[in-house]
CSV table of C-alpha atoms in Angstrom, one decimal:
chain,number,residue,atom,x,y,z
X,32,MET,CA,135.0,-62.8,73.9
X,33,THR,CA,134.7,-63.3,70.1
X,34,VAL,CA,135.4,-60.1,68.2
X,35,GLN,CA,134.8,-59.8,64.4
X,36,THR,CA,137.1,-57.6,62.4
X,37,SER,CA,135.4,-55.3,59.9
X,38,ILE,CA,136.1,-52.3,57.8
X,39,GLN,CA,134.2,-49.0,57.5
X,40,LEU,CA,133.7,-48.6,53.8
X,41,PHE,CA,134.1,-44.8,54.1
X,42,THR,CA,137.8,-45.7,54.1
X,43,ILE,CA,137.6,-46.7,50.4
X,44,ARG,CA,134.9,-44.2,49.4
X,45,ASP,CA,136.7,-43.0,46.2
X,46,HIS,CA,137.2,-46.6,45.1
X,47,LEU,CA,133.5,-47.5,45.8
X,48,GLU,CA,132.3,-44.6,43.7
X,49,SER,CA,134.4,-45.5,40.7
X,50,ASP,CA,134.1,-49.3,40.8
X,51,LEU,CA,131.7,-50.7,43.5
X,52,GLU,CA,132.2,-54.4,42.7
X,53,GLY,CA,135.9,-54.1,42.1
X,54,ALA,CA,136.5,-52.2,45.4
X,55,LEU,CA,134.5,-54.8,47.4
X,56,ALA,CA,136.3,-57.6,45.7
X,57,GLU,CA,139.6,-56.1,46.7
X,58,ILE,CA,138.4,-55.8,50.3
X,59,ALA,CA,137.5,-59.5,50.3
X,60,LYS,CA,140.9,-60.3,48.7
X,61,ARG,CA,142.5,-58.5,51.7
X,62,GLY,CA,141.0,-61.0,54.1
X,63,PHE,CA,137.8,-59.2,55.3
X,64,THR,CA,134.5,-61.0,55.5
X,65,THR,CA,132.6,-58.2,57.2
X,66,VAL,CA,132.1,-54.5,56.2
X,67,GLU,CA,130.4,-51.4,57.6
X,68,PRO,CA,128.6,-49.4,54.9
X,69,TYR,CA,127.9,-45.7,55.0
X,70,ASP,CA,125.4,-43.7,52.9
X,71,PHE,CA,123.7,-47.0,52.0
X,72,VAL,CA,120.1,-46.0,51.6
X,73,ARG,CA,120.6,-44.6,48.1
X,74,ARG,CA,122.3,-47.7,46.8
X,75,ALA,CA,120.9,-50.5,49.0
X,76,GLU,CA,120.1,-52.9,46.2
X,77,PRO,CA,123.3,-52.6,44.1
X,78,LEU,CA,125.4,-52.6,47.3
X,79,ALA,CA,123.7,-55.8,48.5
X,80,ALA,CA,124.3,-57.5,45.2
X,81,ALA,CA,128.0,-56.4,45.2
X,82,LEU,CA,128.5,-57.6,48.8
X,83,ALA,CA,127.0,-61.0,47.9
X,84,THR,CA,129.2,-61.3,44.9
X,85,ALA,CA,132.3,-60.5,47.0
X,86,GLY,CA,131.2,-62.9,49.8
X,87,LEU,CA,130.9,-60.0,52.3
X,88,THR,CA,128.3,-59.3,55.0
X,89,ALA,CA,127.3,-56.0,56.6
X,90,PRO,CA,126.1,-56.5,60.2
X,91,SER,CA,126.5,-52.8,60.9
X,92,GLY,CA,126.2,-49.5,59.0
X,93,HIS,CA,126.2,-45.8,59.3
X,94,ALA,CA,123.1,-43.6,58.7
X,95,PHE,CA,121.7,-40.5,60.2
X,96,LEU,CA,119.0,-41.1,62.8
X,97,ALA,CA,119.2,-38.1,65.1
X,98,SER,CA,119.8,-35.3,62.5
X,99,PRO,CA,117.3,-33.8,60.2
X,100,SER,CA,120.0,-33.0,57.7
X,101,PHE,CA,123.5,-34.0,57.0
X,102,VAL,CA,126.1,-31.6,58.4
X,103,ASN,CA,129.7,-32.0,57.2
X,104,PRO,CA,132.5,-31.9,59.7
X,105,ASP,CA,133.5,-28.5,58.3
X,106,GLY,CA,130.0,-27.1,59.1
X,107,THR,CA,128.7,-27.1,55.5
X,108,GLY,CA,125.8,-29.0,54.1
X,109,THR,CA,123.2,-28.0,56.7
X,110,ASP,CA,120.4,-28.3,54.1
X,111,ASN,CA,121.1,-31.8,53.0
X,112,ALA,CA,117.9,-33.6,54.1
X,113,VAL,CA,118.3,-37.3,55.2
X,114,PRO,CA,115.9,-40.2,55.0
X,115,THR,CA,113.5,-41.0,57.9
X,116,PRO,CA,114.5,-43.9,60.3
X,117,ALA,CA,111.8,-46.1,58.6
X,118,VAL,CA,113.4,-45.6,55.2
X,119,VAL,CA,116.9,-46.2,56.7
X,120,PHE,CA,115.8,-49.4,58.3
X,121,ALA,CA,114.1,-50.7,55.2
X,122,ALA,CA,117.4,-50.3,53.3
X,123,ALA,CA,119.2,-51.9,56.2
X,124,LYS,CA,117.0,-55.0,55.9
X,125,VAL,CA,117.9,-55.3,52.2
X,126,LEU,CA,121.6,-55.4,53.3
X,127,GLY,CA,121.0,-57.9,56.1
X,128,MET,CA,122.1,-55.2,58.6
X,129,THR,CA,121.2,-55.6,62.3
X,130,THR,CA,122.8,-52.5,63.8
X,131,VAL,CA,122.4,-48.9,62.3
X,132,ILE,CA,124.7,-46.3,63.9
X,133,GLU,CA,124.3,-42.5,63.9
X,134,PRO,CA,127.7,-41.3,62.6
X,135,TYR,CA,127.8,-37.7,63.5
X,136,VAL,CA,125.8,-35.1,65.5
X,137,GLU,CA,127.4,-31.7,64.9
X,138,PRO,CA,129.4,-29.9,67.7
X,139,ALA,CA,126.9,-27.1,68.0
X,140,ARG,CA,124.5,-29.7,69.5
X,141,TRP,CA,126.8,-30.6,72.4
X,142,THR,CA,126.9,-27.3,74.2
X,143,SER,CA,124.3,-28.1,76.8
X,144,VAL,CA,122.9,-31.1,78.6
X,145,GLU,CA,119.5,-30.3,77.2
X,146,GLN,CA,120.8,-30.6,73.7
X,147,ILE,CA,122.3,-33.9,74.4
X,148,GLU,CA,119.1,-35.1,76.0
X,149,GLU,CA,117.3,-34.2,72.8
X,150,THR,CA,119.8,-36.2,70.7
X,151,ALA,CA,119.1,-39.2,73.0
X,152,ARG,CA,115.4,-38.8,72.6
X,153,LEU,CA,115.8,-39.0,68.8
X,154,LEU,CA,118.0,-42.1,69.1
X,155,ASN,CA,115.5,-43.7,71.5
X,156,GLU,CA,112.7,-43.0,69.1
X,157,ALA,CA,114.7,-44.6,66.3
X,158,ALA,CA,115.4,-47.6,68.5
X,159,GLU,CA,111.7,-48.0,69.1
X,160,ILE,CA,111.1,-48.1,65.3
X,161,GLY,CA,114.0,-50.4,64.7
X,162,ALA,CA,113.3,-53.0,67.4
X,163,PRO,CA,110.3,-54.8,65.8
X,164,LEU,CA,112.5,-55.1,62.6
X,165,GLY,CA,115.3,-56.7,64.5
X,166,ILE,CA,117.6,-53.6,64.1
X,167,ARG,CA,119.6,-52.0,66.9
X,168,VAL,CA,120.4,-48.3,67.0
X,169,GLY,CA,123.8,-47.0,68.0
X,170,TYR,CA,125.9,-43.8,68.2
X,171,HIS,CA,129.4,-43.2,66.8
X,172,ASN,CA,131.6,-40.4,68.4
X,173,HIS,CA,134.2,-38.0,67.1
X,174,ALA,CA,136.3,-35.8,69.4
X,175,HIS,CA,133.8,-33.1,70.2
X,176,GLU,CA,131.5,-35.3,72.3
X,177,LEU,CA,134.5,-36.0,74.6
X,178,GLU,CA,135.7,-32.4,74.6
X,179,ALA,CA,132.3,-31.3,75.9
X,180,VAL,CA,132.4,-31.8,79.7
X,181,PHE,CA,129.5,-31.2,82.1
X,182,ASP,CA,130.3,-31.3,85.8
X,183,GLY,CA,133.3,-33.6,85.1
X,184,VAL,CA,131.4,-35.9,82.8
X,185,THR,CA,132.0,-36.1,79.0
X,186,GLY,CA,129.2,-35.4,76.7
X,187,LEU,CA,129.3,-38.9,75.3
X,188,GLU,CA,128.8,-40.3,78.8
X,189,VAL,CA,126.0,-37.8,79.4
X,190,LEU,CA,124.4,-39.1,76.2
X,191,ALA,CA,124.7,-42.7,77.4
X,192,GLY,CA,122.9,-41.8,80.6
X,193,PHE,CA,119.9,-40.7,78.6
X,194,LEU,CA,119.8,-43.6,76.2
X,195,ASP,CA,117.3,-46.4,76.2
X,196,GLU,CA,119.1,-49.6,77.2
X,197,ARG,CA,118.6,-50.9,73.7
X,198,VAL,CA,120.8,-48.1,72.2
X,199,VAL,CA,124.4,-49.1,71.8
X,200,LEU,CA,127.7,-47.3,71.3
X,201,GLU,CA,130.4,-47.5,68.7
X,202,VAL,CA,133.5,-45.9,70.2
X,203,ASP,CA,136.0,-44.4,67.8
X,204,LEU,CA,139.2,-44.9,69.7
X,205,TYR,CA,141.3,-42.5,67.6
X,206,TRP,CA,138.9,-39.6,68.2
X,207,VAL,CA,138.8,-40.4,71.9
X,208,ALA,CA,142.6,-40.1,72.0
X,209,ARG,CA,142.5,-37.0,69.9
X,210,SER,CA,140.1,-35.4,72.5
X,211,GLY,CA,142.7,-35.9,75.2
X,212,GLN,CA,140.6,-38.6,76.9
X,213,ASP,CA,142.0,-42.1,77.8
X,214,PRO,CA,140.3,-44.6,75.4
X,215,VAL,CA,140.8,-47.5,77.8
X,216,ALA,CA,139.3,-45.7,80.8
X,217,LEU,CA,136.4,-44.4,78.7
X,218,VAL,CA,135.5,-47.9,77.4
X,219,GLN,CA,135.7,-49.3,80.9
X,220,ARG,CA,133.2,-46.6,82.1
X,221,LEU,CA,130.8,-47.2,79.3
X,222,GLY,CA,130.9,-51.0,79.9
X,223,ASN,CA,128.4,-53.2,78.1
X,224,ARG,CA,127.0,-50.3,76.0
X,225,VAL,CA,130.0,-50.5,73.7
X,226,ILE,CA,129.4,-53.2,71.1
X,227,ALA,CA,131.8,-51.9,68.4
X,228,VAL,CA,134.9,-49.8,68.1
X,229,HIS,CA,136.6,-48.0,65.3
X,230,ALA,CA,140.1,-49.4,65.7
X,231,LYS,CA,141.7,-46.4,64.1
X,232,ASP,CA,145.4,-45.5,64.8
X,233,GLY,CA,147.4,-42.4,64.5
X,234,THR,CA,150.6,-40.7,65.6
X,235,LEU,CA,148.7,-37.7,67.1
X,236,ALA,CA,151.6,-35.5,65.9
X,237,PRO,CA,150.5,-31.9,66.5
X,238,GLU,CA,151.2,-30.6,63.1
X,239,ALA,CA,149.4,-33.5,61.4
X,240,VAL,CA,146.2,-33.6,63.4
X,241,GLN,CA,145.3,-30.0,62.6
X,242,ALA,CA,144.7,-30.9,59.0
X,243,TYR,CA,141.3,-32.0,57.7
X,244,PRO,CA,141.1,-34.8,57.1
X,245,PRO,CA,143.7,-35.8,59.6
X,246,ALA,CA,147.2,-36.4,58.2
X,247,ASP,CA,148.5,-38.6,61.1
X,248,GLN,CA,146.5,-41.8,60.6
X,249,VAL,CA,148.5,-45.0,60.2
X,250,ALA,CA,147.9,-48.8,60.1
X,251,ALA,CA,146.6,-50.3,63.3
X,252,GLY,CA,149.5,-50.9,65.7
X,253,ASP,CA,151.8,-48.3,64.0
X,254,GLY,CA,150.5,-45.3,66.1
X,255,VAL,CA,150.0,-44.4,69.7
X,256,VAL,CA,146.3,-45.1,70.2
X,257,PRO,CA,146.0,-48.0,72.7
X,258,LEU,CA,143.8,-50.1,70.5
X,259,VAL,CA,144.5,-53.5,72.0
X,260,GLU,CA,144.1,-52.4,75.6
X,261,ALA,CA,140.8,-50.6,74.8
X,262,ILE,CA,139.4,-53.5,72.9
X,263,LYS,CA,140.2,-55.9,75.7
X,264,ALA,CA,138.5,-53.5,78.1
X,265,ALA,CA,135.2,-53.7,76.3
X,266,PRO,CA,133.3,-56.7,77.8
X,267,ALA,CA,130.4,-56.8,75.2
X,268,LEU,CA,132.5,-56.0,72.1
X,269,GLU,CA,131.3,-57.6,68.9
X,270,LEU,CA,133.1,-55.6,66.1
X,271,ALA,CA,136.6,-54.1,65.8
X,272,ILE,CA,136.3,-52.0,62.7
X,273,VAL,CA,139.3,-50.7,60.6
X,274,GLU,CA,138.9,-47.2,59.3
X,275,PHE,CA,141.0,-44.4,57.8
X,276,ASP,CA,139.7,-40.9,57.3
X,277,HIS,CA,142.8,-40.3,55.1
X,278,TYR,CA,146.0,-42.1,54.2
X,279,GLU,CA,148.7,-41.1,51.8
X,280,GLY,CA,150.2,-44.5,51.1
X,281,ASP,CA,148.9,-47.8,49.7
X,282,LEU,CA,145.4,-47.8,51.3
X,283,PHE,CA,144.5,-51.4,50.6
X,284,ASP,CA,147.9,-52.5,52.1
X,285,ALA,CA,147.2,-50.4,55.2
X,286,VAL,CA,143.8,-51.9,55.8
X,287,GLU,CA,145.1,-55.4,55.3
X,288,ARG,CA,147.9,-54.8,57.8
X,289,SER,CA,145.4,-53.3,60.2
X,290,ARG,CA,143.2,-56.4,59.9
X,291,VAL,CA,146.1,-58.8,60.5
X,292,TYR,CA,147.3,-56.8,63.5
X,293,LEU,CA,143.8,-56.8,65.1
X,294,GLU,CA,143.2,-60.5,64.4
X,295,GLU,CA,146.6,-61.4,65.8
X,296,LYS,CA,146.1,-59.3,68.9
X,297,VAL,CA,142.5,-59.4,69.9
X,298,ALA,CA,140.0,-60.9,67.4
X,299,GLY,CA,138.6,-64.4,67.4
């Protein structure tokens, strides 16, 4: 199994907004060759140019495909309309992207099997649009998809059961652990559907996880999330992606230490 390390660019979002080329150059300096952009439609051309300058590629990216509007994790922003899948995929092609992943479907849409089936329908429709363009569609979880359980089955697994075989999953191992589920067992159950993970670590300290963004996240290998075991349990894994929602220390140092840890333990 060859696993490529990458970084979700949301990690360095403030740096990107202030100095796009400089931030990406620093990521390359820290040993990354692959990145996962977010919110890329509005800046596809300049982002593609900056990635090329830095010697970086973007095989995967995050964009909304199953939500008519962007909903923030705190429930705000329900009127923020998002581009159509066709527009998203056009931008993805500019960036050389081959997998576009839905990053977030709000918790209110995980309260019934019927709602989950509707999300799957939208992802399947997007996959149909993307397929002729050579673009796969995927879904990325947070905790609420695992906290929703139907007859003993997690919402994420219910979703997987409704998905077209072409739709893949990107499992965020930190959020799985936060939900109380075992990341290793979940990845094993999902099997070949999992082509990427967010190899995000944390202490899961009770007082720290209640904050938003979470205050417990640490460099890969410094926390309690079983990253290595979960990655090794994913038979079709292609990408192990470093991400921080929040980090108080030297962020670039933390992402570099995370990359080194993952490459020593599982990548390649």
